[in-house]
Coordinates of C-alpha atoms and ligand atoms in Angstrom, one line a residue:
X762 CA 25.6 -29.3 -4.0
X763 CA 27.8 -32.3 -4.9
X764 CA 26.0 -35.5 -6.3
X765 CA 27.1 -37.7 -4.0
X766 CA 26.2 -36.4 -0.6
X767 CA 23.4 -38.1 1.0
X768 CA 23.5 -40.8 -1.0
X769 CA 23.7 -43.4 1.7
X770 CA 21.0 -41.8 4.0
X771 CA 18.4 -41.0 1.4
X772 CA 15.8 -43.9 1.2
X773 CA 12.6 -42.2 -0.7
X774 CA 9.8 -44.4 0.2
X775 CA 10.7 -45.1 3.5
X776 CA 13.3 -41.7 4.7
X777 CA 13.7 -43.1 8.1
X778 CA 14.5 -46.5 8.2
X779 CA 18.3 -46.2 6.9
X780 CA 19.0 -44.7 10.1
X781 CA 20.8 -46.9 12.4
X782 CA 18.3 -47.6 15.8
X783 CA 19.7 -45.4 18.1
X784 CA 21.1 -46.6 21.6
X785 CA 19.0 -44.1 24.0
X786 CA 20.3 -41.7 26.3
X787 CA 18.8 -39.9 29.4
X788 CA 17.2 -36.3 29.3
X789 CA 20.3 -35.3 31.7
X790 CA 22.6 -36.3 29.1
X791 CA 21.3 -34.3 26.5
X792 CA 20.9 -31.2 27.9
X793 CA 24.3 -31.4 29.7
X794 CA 26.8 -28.9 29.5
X795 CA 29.7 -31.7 27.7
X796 CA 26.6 -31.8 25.1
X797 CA 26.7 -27.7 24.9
X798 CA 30.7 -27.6 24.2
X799 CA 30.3 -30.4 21.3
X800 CA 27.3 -29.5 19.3
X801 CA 28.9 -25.6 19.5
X802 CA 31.8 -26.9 18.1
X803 CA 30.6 -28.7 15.2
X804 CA 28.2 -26.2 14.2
X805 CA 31.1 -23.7 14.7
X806 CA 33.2 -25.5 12.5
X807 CA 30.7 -26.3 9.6
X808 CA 29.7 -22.7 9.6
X809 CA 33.3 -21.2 9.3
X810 CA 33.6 -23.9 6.1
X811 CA 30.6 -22.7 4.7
X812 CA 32.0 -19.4 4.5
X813 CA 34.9 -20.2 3.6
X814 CA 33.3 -21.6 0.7
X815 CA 30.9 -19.4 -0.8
X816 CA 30.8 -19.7 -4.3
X817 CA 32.6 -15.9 -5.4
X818 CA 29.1 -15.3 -7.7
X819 CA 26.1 -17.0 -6.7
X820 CA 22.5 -15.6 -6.2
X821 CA 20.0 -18.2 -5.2
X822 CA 20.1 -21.9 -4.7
X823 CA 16.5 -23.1 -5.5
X824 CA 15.3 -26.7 -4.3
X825 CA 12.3 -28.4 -5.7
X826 CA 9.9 -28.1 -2.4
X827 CA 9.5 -31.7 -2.2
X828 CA 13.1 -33.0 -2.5
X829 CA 14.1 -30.7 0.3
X830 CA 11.2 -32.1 2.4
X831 CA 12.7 -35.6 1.6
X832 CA 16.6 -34.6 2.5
X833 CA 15.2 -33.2 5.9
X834 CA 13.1 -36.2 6.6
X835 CA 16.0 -38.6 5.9
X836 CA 17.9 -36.7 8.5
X837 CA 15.6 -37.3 10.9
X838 CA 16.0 -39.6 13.7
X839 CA 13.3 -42.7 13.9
X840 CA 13.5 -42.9 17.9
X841 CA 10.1 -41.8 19.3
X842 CA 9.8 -43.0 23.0
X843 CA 13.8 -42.9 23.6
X844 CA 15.7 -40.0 23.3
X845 CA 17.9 -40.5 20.9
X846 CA 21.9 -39.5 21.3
X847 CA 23.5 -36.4 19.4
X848 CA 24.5 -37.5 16.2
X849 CA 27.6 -35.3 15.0
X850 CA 27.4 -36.3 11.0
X851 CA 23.7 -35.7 10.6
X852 CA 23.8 -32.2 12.5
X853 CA 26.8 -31.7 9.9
X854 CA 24.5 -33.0 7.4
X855 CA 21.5 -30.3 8.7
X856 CA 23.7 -27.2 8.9
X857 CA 25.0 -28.2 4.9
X858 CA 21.4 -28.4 3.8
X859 CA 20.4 -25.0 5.0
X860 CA 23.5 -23.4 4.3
X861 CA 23.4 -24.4 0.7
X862 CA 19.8 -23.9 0.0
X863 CA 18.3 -20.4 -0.1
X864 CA 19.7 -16.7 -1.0
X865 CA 23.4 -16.9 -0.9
X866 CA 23.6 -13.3 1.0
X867 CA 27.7 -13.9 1.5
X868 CA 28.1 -13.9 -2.2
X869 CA 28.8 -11.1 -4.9
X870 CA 26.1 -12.2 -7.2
X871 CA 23.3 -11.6 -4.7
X872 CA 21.9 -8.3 -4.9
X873 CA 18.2 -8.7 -4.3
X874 CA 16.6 -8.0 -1.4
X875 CA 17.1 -6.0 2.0
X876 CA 19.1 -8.2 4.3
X877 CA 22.8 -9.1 4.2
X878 CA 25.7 -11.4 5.6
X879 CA 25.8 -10.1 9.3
X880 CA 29.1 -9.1 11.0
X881 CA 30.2 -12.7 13.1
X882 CA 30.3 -10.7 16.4
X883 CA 26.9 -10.2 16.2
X884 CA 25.3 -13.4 14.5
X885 CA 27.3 -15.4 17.2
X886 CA 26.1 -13.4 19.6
X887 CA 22.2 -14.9 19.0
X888 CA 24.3 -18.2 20.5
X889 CA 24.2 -16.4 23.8
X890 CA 21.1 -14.7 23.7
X891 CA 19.5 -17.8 23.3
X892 CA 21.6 -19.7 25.6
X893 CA 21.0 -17.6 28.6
X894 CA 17.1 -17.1 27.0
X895 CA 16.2 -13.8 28.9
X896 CA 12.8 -12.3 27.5
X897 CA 13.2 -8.8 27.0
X898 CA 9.7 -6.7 27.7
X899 CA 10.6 -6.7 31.2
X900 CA 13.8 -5.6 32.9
X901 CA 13.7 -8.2 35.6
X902 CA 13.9 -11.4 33.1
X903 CA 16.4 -9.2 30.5
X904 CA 18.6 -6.7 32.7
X905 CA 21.6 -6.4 30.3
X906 CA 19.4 -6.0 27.2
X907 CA 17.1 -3.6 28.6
X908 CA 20.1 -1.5 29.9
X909 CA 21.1 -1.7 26.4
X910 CA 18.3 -0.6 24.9
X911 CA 18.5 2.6 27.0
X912 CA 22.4 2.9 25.7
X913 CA 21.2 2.4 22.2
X914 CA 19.2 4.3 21.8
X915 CA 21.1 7.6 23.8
X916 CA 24.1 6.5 21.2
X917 CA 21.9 6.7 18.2
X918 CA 19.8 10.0 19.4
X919 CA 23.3 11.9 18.7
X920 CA 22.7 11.5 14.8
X921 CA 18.7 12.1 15.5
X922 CA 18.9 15.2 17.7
X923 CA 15.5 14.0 20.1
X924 CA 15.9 16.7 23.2
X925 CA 17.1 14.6 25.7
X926 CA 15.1 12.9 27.9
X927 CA 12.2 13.2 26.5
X928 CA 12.1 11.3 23.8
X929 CA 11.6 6.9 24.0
X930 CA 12.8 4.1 21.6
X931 CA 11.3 0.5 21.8
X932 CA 12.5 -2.8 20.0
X933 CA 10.4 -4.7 17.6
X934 CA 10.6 -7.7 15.8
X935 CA 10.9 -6.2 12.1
X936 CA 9.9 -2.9 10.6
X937 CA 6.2 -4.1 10.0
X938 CA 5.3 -4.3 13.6
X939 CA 7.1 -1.1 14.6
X940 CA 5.0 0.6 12.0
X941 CA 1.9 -0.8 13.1
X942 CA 2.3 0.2 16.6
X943 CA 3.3 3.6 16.0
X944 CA 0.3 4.0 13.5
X945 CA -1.6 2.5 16.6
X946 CA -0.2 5.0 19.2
X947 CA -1.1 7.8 16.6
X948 CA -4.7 6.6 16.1
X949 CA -5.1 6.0 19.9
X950 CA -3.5 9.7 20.6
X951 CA -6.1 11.0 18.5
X952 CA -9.3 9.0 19.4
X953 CA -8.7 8.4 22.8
X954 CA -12.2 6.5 23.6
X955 CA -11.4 4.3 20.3
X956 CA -9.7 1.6 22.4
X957 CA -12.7 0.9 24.8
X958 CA -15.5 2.0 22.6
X959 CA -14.5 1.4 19.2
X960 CA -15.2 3.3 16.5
X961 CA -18.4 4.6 17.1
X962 CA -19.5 8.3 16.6
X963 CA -16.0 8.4 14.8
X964 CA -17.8 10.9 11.8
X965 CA -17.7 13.9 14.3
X966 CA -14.9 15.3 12.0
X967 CA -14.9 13.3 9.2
X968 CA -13.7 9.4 8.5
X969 CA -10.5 8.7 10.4
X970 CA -7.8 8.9 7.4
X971 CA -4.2 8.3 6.8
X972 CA -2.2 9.7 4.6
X973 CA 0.6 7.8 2.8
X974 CA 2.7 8.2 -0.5
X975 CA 1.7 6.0 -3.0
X976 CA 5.0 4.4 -2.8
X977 CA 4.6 3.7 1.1
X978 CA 5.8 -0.3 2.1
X979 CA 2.8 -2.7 2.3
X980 CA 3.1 -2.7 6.1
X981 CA 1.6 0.8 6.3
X982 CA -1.6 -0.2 4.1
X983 CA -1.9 -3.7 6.3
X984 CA -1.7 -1.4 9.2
X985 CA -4.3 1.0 7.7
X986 CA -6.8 -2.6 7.5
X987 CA -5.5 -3.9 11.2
X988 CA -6.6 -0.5 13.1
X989 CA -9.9 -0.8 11.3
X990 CA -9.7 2.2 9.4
X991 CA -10.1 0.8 5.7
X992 CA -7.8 0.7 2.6
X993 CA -10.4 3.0 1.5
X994 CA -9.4 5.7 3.9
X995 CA -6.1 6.3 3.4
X996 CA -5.3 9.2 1.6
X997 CA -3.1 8.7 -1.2
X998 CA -0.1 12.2 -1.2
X999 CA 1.2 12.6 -4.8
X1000 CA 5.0 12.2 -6.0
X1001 CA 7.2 13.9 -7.9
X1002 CA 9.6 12.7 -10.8
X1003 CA 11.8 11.1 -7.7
X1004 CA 9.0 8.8 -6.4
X1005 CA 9.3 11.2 -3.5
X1006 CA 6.1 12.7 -2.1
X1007 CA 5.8 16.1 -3.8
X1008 CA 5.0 18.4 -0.5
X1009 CA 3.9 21.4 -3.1
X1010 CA 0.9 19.3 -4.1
X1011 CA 0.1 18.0 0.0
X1012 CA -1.6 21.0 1.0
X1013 CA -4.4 20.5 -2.1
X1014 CA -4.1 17.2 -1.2
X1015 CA -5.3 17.1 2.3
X1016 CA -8.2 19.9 1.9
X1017 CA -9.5 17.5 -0.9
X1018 CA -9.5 14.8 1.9
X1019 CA -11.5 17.1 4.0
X1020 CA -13.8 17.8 1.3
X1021 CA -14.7 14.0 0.8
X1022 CA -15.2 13.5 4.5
X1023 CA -12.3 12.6 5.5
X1024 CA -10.4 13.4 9.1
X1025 CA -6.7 12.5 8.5
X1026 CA -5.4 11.9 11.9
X1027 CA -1.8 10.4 10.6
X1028 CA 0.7 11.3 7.8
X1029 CA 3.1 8.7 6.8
X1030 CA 6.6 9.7 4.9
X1031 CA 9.3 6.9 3.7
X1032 CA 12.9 7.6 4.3
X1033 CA 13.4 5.6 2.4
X1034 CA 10.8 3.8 0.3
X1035 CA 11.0 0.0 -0.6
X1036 CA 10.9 0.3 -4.7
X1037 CA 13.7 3.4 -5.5
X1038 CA 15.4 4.2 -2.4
X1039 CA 13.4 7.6 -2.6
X1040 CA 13.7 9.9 0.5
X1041 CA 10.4 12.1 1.3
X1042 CA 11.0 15.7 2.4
X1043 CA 10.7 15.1 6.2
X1044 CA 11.2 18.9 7.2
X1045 CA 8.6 20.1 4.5
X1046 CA 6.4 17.4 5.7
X1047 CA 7.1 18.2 9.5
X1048 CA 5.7 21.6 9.0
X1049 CA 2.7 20.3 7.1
X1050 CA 1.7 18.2 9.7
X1051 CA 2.0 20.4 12.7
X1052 CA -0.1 22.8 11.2
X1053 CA -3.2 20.5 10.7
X1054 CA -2.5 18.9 13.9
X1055 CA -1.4 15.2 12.3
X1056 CA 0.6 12.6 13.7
X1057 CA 4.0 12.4 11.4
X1058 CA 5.2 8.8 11.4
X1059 CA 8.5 8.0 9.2
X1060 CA 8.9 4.9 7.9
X1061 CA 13.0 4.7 7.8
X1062 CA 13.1 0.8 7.9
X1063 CA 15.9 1.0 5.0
X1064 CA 17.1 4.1 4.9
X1065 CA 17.6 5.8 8.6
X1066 CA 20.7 3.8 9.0
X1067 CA 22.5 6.6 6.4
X1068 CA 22.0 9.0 9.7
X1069 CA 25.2 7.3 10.5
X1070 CA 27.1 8.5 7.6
X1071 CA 28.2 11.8 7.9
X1072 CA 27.8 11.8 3.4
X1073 CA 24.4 10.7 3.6
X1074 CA 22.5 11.9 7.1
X1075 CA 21.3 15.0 4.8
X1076 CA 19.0 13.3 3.3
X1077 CA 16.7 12.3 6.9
X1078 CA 16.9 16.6 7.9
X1079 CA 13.5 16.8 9.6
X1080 CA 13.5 13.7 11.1
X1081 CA 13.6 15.0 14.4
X1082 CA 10.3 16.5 14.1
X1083 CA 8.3 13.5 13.4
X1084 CA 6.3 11.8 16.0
X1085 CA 7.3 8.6 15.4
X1086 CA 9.9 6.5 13.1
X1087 CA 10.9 2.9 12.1
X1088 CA 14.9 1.9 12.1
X1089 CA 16.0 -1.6 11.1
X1090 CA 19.2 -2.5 12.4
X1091 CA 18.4 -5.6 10.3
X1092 CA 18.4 -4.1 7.0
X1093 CA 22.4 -1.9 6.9
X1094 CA 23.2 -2.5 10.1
X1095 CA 25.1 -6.1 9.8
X1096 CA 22.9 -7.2 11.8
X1097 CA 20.0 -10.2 11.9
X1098 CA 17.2 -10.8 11.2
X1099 CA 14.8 -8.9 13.6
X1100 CA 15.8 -6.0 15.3
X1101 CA 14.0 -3.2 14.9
X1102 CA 14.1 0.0 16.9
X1103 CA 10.6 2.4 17.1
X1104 CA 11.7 6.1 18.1
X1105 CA 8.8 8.8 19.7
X1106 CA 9.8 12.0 20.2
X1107 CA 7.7 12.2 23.2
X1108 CA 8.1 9.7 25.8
X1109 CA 4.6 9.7 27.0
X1110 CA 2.9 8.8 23.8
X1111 CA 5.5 5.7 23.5
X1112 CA 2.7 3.9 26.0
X1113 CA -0.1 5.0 24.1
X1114 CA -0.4 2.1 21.3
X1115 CA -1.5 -0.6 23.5
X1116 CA -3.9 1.3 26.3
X1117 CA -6.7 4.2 26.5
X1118 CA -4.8 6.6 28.5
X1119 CA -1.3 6.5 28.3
X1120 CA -1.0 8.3 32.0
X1121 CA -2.4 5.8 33.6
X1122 CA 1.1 4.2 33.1
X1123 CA 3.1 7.3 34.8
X1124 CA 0.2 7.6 37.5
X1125 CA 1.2 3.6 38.5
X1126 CA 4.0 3.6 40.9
X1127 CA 7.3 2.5 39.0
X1128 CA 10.5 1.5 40.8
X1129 CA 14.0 2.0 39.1
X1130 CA 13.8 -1.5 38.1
X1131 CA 9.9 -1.3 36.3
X1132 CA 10.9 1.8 34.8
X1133 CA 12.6 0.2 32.6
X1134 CA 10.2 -2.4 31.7
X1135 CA 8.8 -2.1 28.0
X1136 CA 5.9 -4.9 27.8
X1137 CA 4.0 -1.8 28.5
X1138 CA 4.6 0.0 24.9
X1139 CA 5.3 -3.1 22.7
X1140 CA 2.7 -6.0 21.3
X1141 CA 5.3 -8.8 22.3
X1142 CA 4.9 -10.6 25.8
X1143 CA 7.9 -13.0 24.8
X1144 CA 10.4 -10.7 22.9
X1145 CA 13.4 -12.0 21.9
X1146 CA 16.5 -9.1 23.2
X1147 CA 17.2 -8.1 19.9
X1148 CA 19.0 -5.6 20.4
X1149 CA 21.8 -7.2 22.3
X1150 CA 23.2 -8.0 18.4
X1151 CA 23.2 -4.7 17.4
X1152 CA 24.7 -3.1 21.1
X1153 CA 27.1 -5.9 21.2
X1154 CA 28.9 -5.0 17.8
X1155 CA 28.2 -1.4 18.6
X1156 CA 30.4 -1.5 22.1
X1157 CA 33.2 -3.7 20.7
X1158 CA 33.8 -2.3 17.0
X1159 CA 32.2 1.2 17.2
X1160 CA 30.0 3.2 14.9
X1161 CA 32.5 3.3 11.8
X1162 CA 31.9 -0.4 10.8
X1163 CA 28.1 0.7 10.0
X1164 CA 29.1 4.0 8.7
X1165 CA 31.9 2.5 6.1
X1166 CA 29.1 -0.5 5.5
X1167 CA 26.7 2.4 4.6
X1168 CA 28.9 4.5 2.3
X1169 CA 30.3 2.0 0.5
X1170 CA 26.6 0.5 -0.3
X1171 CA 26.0 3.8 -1.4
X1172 CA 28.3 4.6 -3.4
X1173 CA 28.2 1.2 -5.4
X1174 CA 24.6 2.1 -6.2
X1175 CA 26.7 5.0 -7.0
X1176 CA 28.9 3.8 -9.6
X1177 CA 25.8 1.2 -11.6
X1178 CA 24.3 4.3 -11.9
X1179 CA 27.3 5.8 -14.1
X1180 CA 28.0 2.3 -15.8
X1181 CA 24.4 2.1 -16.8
X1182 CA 24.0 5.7 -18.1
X1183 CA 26.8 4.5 -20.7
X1184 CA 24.9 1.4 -21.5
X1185 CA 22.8 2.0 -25.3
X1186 CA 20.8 -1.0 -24.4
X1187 CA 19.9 0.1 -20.8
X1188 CA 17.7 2.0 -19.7
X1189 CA 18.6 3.5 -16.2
X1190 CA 15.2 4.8 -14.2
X1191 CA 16.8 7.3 -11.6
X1192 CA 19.6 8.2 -9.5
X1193 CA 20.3 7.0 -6.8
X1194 CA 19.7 8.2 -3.3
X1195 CA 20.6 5.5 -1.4
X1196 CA 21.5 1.6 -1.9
X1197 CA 18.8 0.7 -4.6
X1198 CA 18.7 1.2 -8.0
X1199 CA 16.3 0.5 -10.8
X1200 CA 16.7 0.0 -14.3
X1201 CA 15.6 -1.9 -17.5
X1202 CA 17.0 -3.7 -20.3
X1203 CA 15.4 -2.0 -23.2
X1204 CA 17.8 -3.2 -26.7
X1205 CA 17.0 -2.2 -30.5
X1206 CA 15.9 -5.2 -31.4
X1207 CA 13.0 -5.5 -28.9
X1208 CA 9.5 -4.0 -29.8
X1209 CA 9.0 -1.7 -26.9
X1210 CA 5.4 -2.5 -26.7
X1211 CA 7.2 -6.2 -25.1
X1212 CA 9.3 -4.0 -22.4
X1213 CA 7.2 -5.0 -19.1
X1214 CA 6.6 -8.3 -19.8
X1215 CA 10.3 -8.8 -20.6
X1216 CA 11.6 -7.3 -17.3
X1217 CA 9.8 -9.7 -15.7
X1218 CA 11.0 -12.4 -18.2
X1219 CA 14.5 -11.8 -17.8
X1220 CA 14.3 -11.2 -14.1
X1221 CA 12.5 -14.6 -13.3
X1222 CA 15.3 -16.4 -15.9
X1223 CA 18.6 -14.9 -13.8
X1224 CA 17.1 -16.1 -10.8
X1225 CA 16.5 -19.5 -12.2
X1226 CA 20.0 -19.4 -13.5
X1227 CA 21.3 -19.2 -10.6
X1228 CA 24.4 -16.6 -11.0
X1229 CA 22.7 -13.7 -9.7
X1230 CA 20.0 -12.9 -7.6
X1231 CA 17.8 -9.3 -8.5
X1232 CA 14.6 -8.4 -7.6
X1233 CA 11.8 -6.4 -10.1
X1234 CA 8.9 -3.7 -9.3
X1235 CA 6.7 -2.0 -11.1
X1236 CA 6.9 1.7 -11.7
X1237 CA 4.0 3.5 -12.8
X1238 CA 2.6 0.5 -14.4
X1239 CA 5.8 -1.0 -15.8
X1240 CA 8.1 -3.6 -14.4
X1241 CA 11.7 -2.3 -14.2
X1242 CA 14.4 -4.4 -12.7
X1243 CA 15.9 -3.6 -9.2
X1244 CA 19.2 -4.1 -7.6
X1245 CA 19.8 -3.7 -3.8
X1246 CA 23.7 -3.2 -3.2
X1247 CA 23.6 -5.1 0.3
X1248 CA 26.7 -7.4 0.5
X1249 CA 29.7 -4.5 0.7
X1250 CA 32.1 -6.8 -0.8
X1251 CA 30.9 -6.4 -4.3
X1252 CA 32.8 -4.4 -6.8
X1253 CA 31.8 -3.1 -10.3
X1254 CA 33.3 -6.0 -12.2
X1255 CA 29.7 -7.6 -10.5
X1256 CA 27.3 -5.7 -11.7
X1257 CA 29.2 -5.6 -15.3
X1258 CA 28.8 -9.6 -15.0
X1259 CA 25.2 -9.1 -14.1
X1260 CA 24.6 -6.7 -17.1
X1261 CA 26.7 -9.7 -19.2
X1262 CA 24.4 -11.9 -18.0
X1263 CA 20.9 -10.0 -18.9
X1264 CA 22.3 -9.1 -22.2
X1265 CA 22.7 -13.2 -23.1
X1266 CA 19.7 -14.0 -21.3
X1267 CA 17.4 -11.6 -23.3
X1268 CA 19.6 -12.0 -26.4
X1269 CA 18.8 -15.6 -26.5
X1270 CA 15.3 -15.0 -26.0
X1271 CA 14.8 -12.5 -28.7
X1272 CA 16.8 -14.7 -31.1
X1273 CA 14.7 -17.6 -29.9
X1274 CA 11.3 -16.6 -30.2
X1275 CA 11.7 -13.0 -32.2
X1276 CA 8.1 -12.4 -32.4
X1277 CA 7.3 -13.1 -28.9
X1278 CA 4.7 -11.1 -26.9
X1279 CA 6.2 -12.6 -23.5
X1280 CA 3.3 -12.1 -21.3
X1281 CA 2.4 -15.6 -23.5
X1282 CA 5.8 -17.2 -23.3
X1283 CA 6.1 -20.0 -20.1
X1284 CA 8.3 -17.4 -18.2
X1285 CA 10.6 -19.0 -15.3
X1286 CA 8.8 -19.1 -12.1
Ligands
LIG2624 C1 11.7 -3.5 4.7 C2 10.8 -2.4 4.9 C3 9.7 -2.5 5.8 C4 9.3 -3.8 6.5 O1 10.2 -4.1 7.5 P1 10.4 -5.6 8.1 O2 11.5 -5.4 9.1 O3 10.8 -6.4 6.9 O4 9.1 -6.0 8.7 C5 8.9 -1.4 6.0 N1 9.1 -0.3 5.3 C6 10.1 -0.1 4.5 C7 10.3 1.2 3.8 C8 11.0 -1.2 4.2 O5 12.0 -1.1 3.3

């Protein structure tokens, strides 16, 4: 950010009181439609310079909390009974401050975390969903997007394989909710009189019990504590040398559960999971859980966009058997922050999270216009129609813009996995499967005892620094550091600067403080 910007509007004691009194205008005048055409163009064209402007490497722009509050405050205007009149150079002023605070998700050195730059078709388009402001849980208020949802989700069933029909997808506001309300439609499938009564007499078969990999997202164990089940009744399913659950050992698994009083009503695979991009063997699974009669929810929040790559849609087989799954479109799908989309392979159990009796809903006489309401089988009264973002760049570019996105991502995980196997003073964790990758930074002259505090050391310095932005989890018990290929743009000359950039880092620490133990060391925050 240059030095000089702000200068004249900043006053620290008093933020407000450089701001010239406004003259006042009416409530007319600002919600008019000559307001609508000028404040779209100056945010249009202070977005198209911000991106043509992104710094080539650049992970995160970090602001001290209380200086940020101070720049936002100064931008604010001091009128309080008046309504003061749009003022182009502080709205300029607004859009630069957020722009050029946070993750930079356009650049090449940001390879962090799970959302990207969005395709501009379908980040403008939130300009109209929130101009024309149409709810989406019922198809009166939201007709286009419900329709859409209905196209989505026919388009998308071709790479599922549902039978047609029969099968239902709702929207969600991110991956968390969708996976709480299928867990909910499971746990209400199963104890039917639980939404009325509660829990009570729930020991007729044993505790109520889930059963997730040990590398499941957080979501699922909230979810676990939201339905009122307890942490302490989820069922933990071993994995295997991939982080994948190890379906040989699931069998033992649950008839230990059984043993120790447990009923587990609910199985829960990743496809794929947060930490290593690890897919779970769906069709094994599948099987396991129709035998024993258990609802199979898939958490795909990452990875079931790779259904839409002919290289990679191997790796979800079985998917079609599961009860339930969870799809970001927000994650690989260029598109923004939240749309999520919750599949069930049968229709009927779609209404079942948020009532006793989910035919009550088919008994009620719908007309072709309430069919197609969704309040019903979603939490959300007021839903934003998110998936008029994903439909929108869907109808006008077609399905090949997500599948290239997709393949490319993967195969840059792809290539860092071959650059780091010929890397002495690397230590690469696994290969592969999808866009994430995980390794460590493990040279000679670093006593290995020191390994996991130093991940963590040289993770929190890099994003300090600046350059690049990386994230870090821990692996059986040891921090390792992670990379999430999101932005397609870039290329392996990247993540040999990143690489660079760790090596100096942590060279500079060990020559530094040689006998550290950096668990003791101030690390970077
Ligand atoms: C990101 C993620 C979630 C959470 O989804 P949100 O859309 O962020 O709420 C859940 N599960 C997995 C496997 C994820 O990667």
């Amino acid at each position: 950010m240059s030095s000089n910007e702000n200068a004249g509007l900043i006053n620290h004691k008093h933020p407000s009181v450089t701001i010239p009194a406004p003259e006042s205008i009416s409530c007319e005048e600002a919600y008019s439609t000559k307001a609508f055409r000028k404040i779209a163009e100056v945010v249009v064209s202070s977005l198209e310079q911000y991106l043509e402007q992104i710094e080539p490497v650049s992970g995160l722009a970090l602001t001290d909390p209380s200086m940020l509050t101070h720049k936002a405050r100064s931008l604010m205007t001091s009128a309080s009974e008046e309504i003061a009149p749009f003022d182009e150079s502080r709205l300029r002023k607004i859009i630069e401050l957020y722009t050029r605070t946070g993750i930079q998700v356009h650049s090449k050195g940001y390879m962090g975390r799970q959302f990207s730059g969005v395709l501009p078709l379908s980040g403008i388009f939130d300009l109209v969903n929130s101009t024309v402001n149409q709810p989406s849980s019922f198809y009166e208020a939201a007709q286009l997007p419900n329709v859409a949802e209905r196209i989505m989700q026919d388009e998308l069933n071709t790479f599922i394989g549902y039978p047609e029909n029969s099968f239902a997808m709702v929207t969600t506001s991110g991956g968390s909710l969708a996976n709480l309300t299928a867990l909910l439609s499971a746990r209400n499938h199963k104890y039917p009189d639980v939404w009325s009564s509660g829990f009570y007499g729930w020991n007729k078969e044993g505790k109520p019990a889930v059963a997730v990999s040990e590398n499941a997202h957080y979501s699922i164990k909230r979810a676990i504590g939201i339905m009122g089940i307890g942490e302490d009744q989820m069922v933990k399913l071993p994995v295997n040398e991939n982080n994948a659950i190890d379906s040989s050992r699931v069998q033992a698994r649950l008839k230990k559960a059984k043993e120790q009083g447990l009923h587990v009503f609910c199985m829960v695979a990743s496809a794929c999971t947060t930490d290593t991009g690890s897919f779970d063997p769906l069709e094994e699974l599948a099987a396991i859980a129709q035998e024993h009669h258990i609802w199979l929810h898939v958490d795909g929040a990452h990875g079931a966009s790779l259904l839409l790559s002919d290289k990679h849609r191997h790796k979800l087989k079985g998917l079609e058997k599961a009860d339930s799954f969870a799809w970001d479109a927000h994650k690989m799908l260029f598109t923004p922050g939240t749309c999520t989309l919750l599949f069930y392979k049968d229709k009927q159990r779609s209404y079942g999270a948020f009532r006793q009796e989910a035919s009550y809903v088919f008994e009620k006489e719908s007309d072709i216009y309430t069919a197609l309401d969704s309040g019903e089988q979603n939490f959300e009264c007021t839903k934003r129609p998110v998936i008029m973002n994903l439909w929108v760049s869907w109808a006008m570019h077609g399905k090949a813009v997500f599948s290239q996105k997709i393949d490319h991502l993967c195969q840059l995980a792809n290539q860092a996995y071959e650059v780091l196997l010929n890397e002495d003073d690397f230590e690469v964790i696994h290969q592969p499967q999808a866009n994430i990758l995980c390794f460590r930074y493990t040279p000679d002259n670093l006593d290995p005892e020191v390994h996991h505090h130093f991940q963590l050391y040289i993770r929190n310095k890099t994003k300090e620094d600046g350059r690049f932005f990386i994230s870090k989890v821990e692996l059986n018990g040891q921090e390792v550091l992670r990379v999430v290929f999101m932005n397609h743009e870039i290329e392996m000359k990247n993540f040999r600067m990143l690489l660079q950039e760790i090596r100096r880092t942590g060279q500079e620490m060990i020559v530094a403080h040689p006998a550290a133990r950096y668990e003791t060391l101030s690390i970077p925050q």
